[in-house]
Tab-separated table of N, CA and C in Angstrom:
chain	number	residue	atom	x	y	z
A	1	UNK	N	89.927	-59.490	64.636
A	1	UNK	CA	89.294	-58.612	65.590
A	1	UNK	C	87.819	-58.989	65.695
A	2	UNK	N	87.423	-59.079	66.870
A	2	UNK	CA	86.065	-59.935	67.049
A	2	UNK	C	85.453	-58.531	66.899
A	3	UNK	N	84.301	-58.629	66.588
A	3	UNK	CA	83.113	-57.357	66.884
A	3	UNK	C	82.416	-57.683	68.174
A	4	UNK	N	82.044	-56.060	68.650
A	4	UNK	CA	81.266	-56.416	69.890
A	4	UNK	C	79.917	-56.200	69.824
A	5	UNK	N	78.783	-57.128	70.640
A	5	UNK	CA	77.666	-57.187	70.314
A	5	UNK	C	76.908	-55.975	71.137
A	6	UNK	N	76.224	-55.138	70.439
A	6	UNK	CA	75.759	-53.922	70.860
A	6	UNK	C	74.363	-53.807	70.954
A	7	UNK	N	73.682	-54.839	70.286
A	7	UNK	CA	72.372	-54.907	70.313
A	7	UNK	C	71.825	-54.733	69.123
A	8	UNK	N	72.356	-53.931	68.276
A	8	UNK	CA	71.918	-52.981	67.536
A	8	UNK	C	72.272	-54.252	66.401
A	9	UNK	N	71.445	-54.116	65.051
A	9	UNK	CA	71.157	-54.842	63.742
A	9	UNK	C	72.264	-54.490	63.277
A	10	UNK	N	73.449	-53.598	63.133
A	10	UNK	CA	74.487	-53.740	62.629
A	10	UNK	C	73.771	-53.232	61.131
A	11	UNK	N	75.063	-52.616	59.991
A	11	UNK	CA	74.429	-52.148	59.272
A	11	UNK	C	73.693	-52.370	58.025
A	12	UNK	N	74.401	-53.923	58.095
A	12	UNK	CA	73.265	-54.561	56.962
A	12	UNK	C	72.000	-54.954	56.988
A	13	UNK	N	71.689	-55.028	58.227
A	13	UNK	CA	70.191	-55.244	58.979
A	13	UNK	C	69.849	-53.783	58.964
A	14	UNK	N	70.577	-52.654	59.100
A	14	UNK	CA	70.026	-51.204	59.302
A	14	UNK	C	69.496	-50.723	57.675
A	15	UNK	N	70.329	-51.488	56.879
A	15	UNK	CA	70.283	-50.734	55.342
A	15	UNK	C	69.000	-51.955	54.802
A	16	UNK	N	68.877	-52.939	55.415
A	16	UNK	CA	67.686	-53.936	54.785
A	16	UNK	C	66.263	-53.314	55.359
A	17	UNK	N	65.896	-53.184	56.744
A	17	UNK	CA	65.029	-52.519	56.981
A	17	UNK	C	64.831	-50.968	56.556
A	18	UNK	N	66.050	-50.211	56.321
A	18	UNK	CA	65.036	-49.180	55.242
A	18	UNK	C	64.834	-49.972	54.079
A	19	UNK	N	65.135	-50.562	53.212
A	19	UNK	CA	64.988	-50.800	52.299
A	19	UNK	C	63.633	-51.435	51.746
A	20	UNK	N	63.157	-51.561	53.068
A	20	UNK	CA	61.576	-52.930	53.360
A	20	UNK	C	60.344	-52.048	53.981
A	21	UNK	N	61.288	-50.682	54.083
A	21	UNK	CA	60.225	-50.054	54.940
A	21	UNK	C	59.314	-49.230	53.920
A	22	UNK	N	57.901	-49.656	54.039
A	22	UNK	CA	56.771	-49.526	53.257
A	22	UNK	C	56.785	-49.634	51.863
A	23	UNK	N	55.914	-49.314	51.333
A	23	UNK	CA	56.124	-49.614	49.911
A	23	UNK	C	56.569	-48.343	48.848
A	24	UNK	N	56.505	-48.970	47.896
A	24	UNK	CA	57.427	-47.426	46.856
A	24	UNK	C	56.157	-47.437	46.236
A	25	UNK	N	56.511	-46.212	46.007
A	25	UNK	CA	55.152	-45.205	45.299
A	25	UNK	C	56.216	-45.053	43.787
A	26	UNK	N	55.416	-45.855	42.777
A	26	UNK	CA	55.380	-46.419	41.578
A	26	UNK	C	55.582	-44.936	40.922
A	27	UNK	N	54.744	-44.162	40.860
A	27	UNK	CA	54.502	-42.775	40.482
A	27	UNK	C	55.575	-42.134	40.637
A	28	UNK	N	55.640	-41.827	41.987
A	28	UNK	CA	57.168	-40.924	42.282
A	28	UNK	C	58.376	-41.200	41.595
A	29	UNK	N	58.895	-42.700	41.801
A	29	UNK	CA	60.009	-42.882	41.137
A	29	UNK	C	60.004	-42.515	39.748
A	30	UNK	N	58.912	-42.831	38.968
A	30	UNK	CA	58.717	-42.590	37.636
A	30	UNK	C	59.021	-40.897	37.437
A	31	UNK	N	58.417	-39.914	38.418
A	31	UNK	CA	58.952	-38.887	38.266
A	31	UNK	C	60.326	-38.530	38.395
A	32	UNK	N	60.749	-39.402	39.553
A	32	UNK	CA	62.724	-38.962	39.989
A	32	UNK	C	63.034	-39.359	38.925
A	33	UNK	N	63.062	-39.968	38.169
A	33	UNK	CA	63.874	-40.841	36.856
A	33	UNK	C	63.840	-40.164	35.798
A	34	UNK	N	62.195	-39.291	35.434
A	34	UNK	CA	62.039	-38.469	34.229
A	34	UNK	C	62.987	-36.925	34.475
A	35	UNK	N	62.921	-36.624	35.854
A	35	UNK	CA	63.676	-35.677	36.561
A	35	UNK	C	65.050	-35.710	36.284
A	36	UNK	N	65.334	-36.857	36.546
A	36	UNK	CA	66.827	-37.079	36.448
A	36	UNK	C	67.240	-37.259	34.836
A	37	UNK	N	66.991	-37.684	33.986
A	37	UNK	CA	66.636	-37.702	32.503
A	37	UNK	C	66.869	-36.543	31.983
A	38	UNK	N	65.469	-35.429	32.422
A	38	UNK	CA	65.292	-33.950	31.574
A	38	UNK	C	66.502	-33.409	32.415
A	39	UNK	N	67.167	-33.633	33.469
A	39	UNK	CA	68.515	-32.504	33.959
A	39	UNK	C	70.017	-33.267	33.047
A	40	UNK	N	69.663	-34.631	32.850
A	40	UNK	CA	71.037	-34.755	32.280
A	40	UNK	C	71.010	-34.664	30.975
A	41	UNK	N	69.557	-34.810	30.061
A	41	UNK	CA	69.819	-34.193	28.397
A	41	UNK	C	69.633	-32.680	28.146
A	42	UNK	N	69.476	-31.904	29.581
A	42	UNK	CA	69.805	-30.474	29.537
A	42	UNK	C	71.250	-30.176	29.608
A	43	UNK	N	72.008	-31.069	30.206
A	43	UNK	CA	73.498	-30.401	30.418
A	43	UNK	C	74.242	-29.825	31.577
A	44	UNK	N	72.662	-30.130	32.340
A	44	UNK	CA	72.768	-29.583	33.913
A	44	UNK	C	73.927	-30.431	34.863
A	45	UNK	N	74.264	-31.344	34.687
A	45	UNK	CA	75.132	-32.259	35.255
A	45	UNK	C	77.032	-32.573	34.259
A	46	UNK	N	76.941	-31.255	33.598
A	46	UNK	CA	77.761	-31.235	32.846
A	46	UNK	C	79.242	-30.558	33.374
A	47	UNK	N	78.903	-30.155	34.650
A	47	UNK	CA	79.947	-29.586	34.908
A	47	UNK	C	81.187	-30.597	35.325
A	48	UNK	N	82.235	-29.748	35.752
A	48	UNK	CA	83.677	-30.790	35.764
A	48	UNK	C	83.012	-31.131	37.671
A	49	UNK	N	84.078	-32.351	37.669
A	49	UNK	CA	84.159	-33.064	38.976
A	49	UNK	C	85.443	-32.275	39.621
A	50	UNK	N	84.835	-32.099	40.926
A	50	UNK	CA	85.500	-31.668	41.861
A	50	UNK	C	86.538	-32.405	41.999
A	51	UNK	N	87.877	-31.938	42.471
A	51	UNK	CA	89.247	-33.543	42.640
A	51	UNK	C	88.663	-33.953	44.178
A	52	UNK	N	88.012	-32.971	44.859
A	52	UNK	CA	87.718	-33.708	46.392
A	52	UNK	C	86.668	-34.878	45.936
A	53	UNK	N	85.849	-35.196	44.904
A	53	UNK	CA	84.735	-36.430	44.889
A	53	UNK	C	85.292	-37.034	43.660
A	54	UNK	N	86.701	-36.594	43.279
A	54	UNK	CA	87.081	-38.186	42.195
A	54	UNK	C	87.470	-38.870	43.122
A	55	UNK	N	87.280	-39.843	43.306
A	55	UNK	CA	87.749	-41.193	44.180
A	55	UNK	C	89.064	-41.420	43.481
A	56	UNK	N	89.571	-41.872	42.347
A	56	UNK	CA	90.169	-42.403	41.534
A	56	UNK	C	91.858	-42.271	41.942
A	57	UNK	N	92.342	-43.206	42.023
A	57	UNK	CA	94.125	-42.752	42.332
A	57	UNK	C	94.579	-42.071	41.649
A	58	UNK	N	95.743	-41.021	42.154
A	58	UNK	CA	95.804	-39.911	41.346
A	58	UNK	C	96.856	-40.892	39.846
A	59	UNK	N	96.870	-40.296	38.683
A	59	UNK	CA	97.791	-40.909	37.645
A	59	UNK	C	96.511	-41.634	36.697
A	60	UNK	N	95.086	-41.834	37.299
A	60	UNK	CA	94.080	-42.444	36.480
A	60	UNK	C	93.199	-41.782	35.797
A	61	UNK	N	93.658	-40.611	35.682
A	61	UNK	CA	92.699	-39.364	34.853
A	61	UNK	C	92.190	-38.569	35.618
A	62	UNK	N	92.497	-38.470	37.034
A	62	UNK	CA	92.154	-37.880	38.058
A	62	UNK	C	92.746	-36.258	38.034
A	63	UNK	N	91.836	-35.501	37.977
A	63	UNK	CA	91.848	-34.452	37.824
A	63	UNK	C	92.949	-33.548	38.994
C-alpha cells in the first residue's frame, strides 16, 4: 500500500521536531526526576494496574 503525499512531515519528522524544539531546561528535568523518585519511594504508584492499560495477552499475568 503506497502512502499518499500530504505535505505534511509525517510522524517521524512530527516527533523529531518536537524533540529539537528549543532547548531543555537542565533544572526542570532534574526536578521531574526527583519528583518522580520521592512519589515512587512513597508508594504513591503502588497501586494495582488497571486490565484496560495491561497491554499484555491475556494468560501472561494479565490481570
Amino acid at each position: 500500500m503506497a502512502e499518499r503525499d500530504t505535505g505534511l512531515p509525517g510522524l517521524p519528522g512530527l516527533l523529531g521536531a518536537a524533540l529539537r524544539e528549543g532547548d531543555v531546561d537542565g533544572e526542570a528535568e532534574r526536578r521531574a526526576v526527583a519528583a518522580f523518585r520521592a512519589a515512587r519511594d512513597a508508594g504513591v504508584q503502588a497501586a494495582p494496574t488497571r486490565s484496560q492499560d495491561d497491554w499484555r495477552p491475556r494468560g501472561s499475568g494479565a490481570l
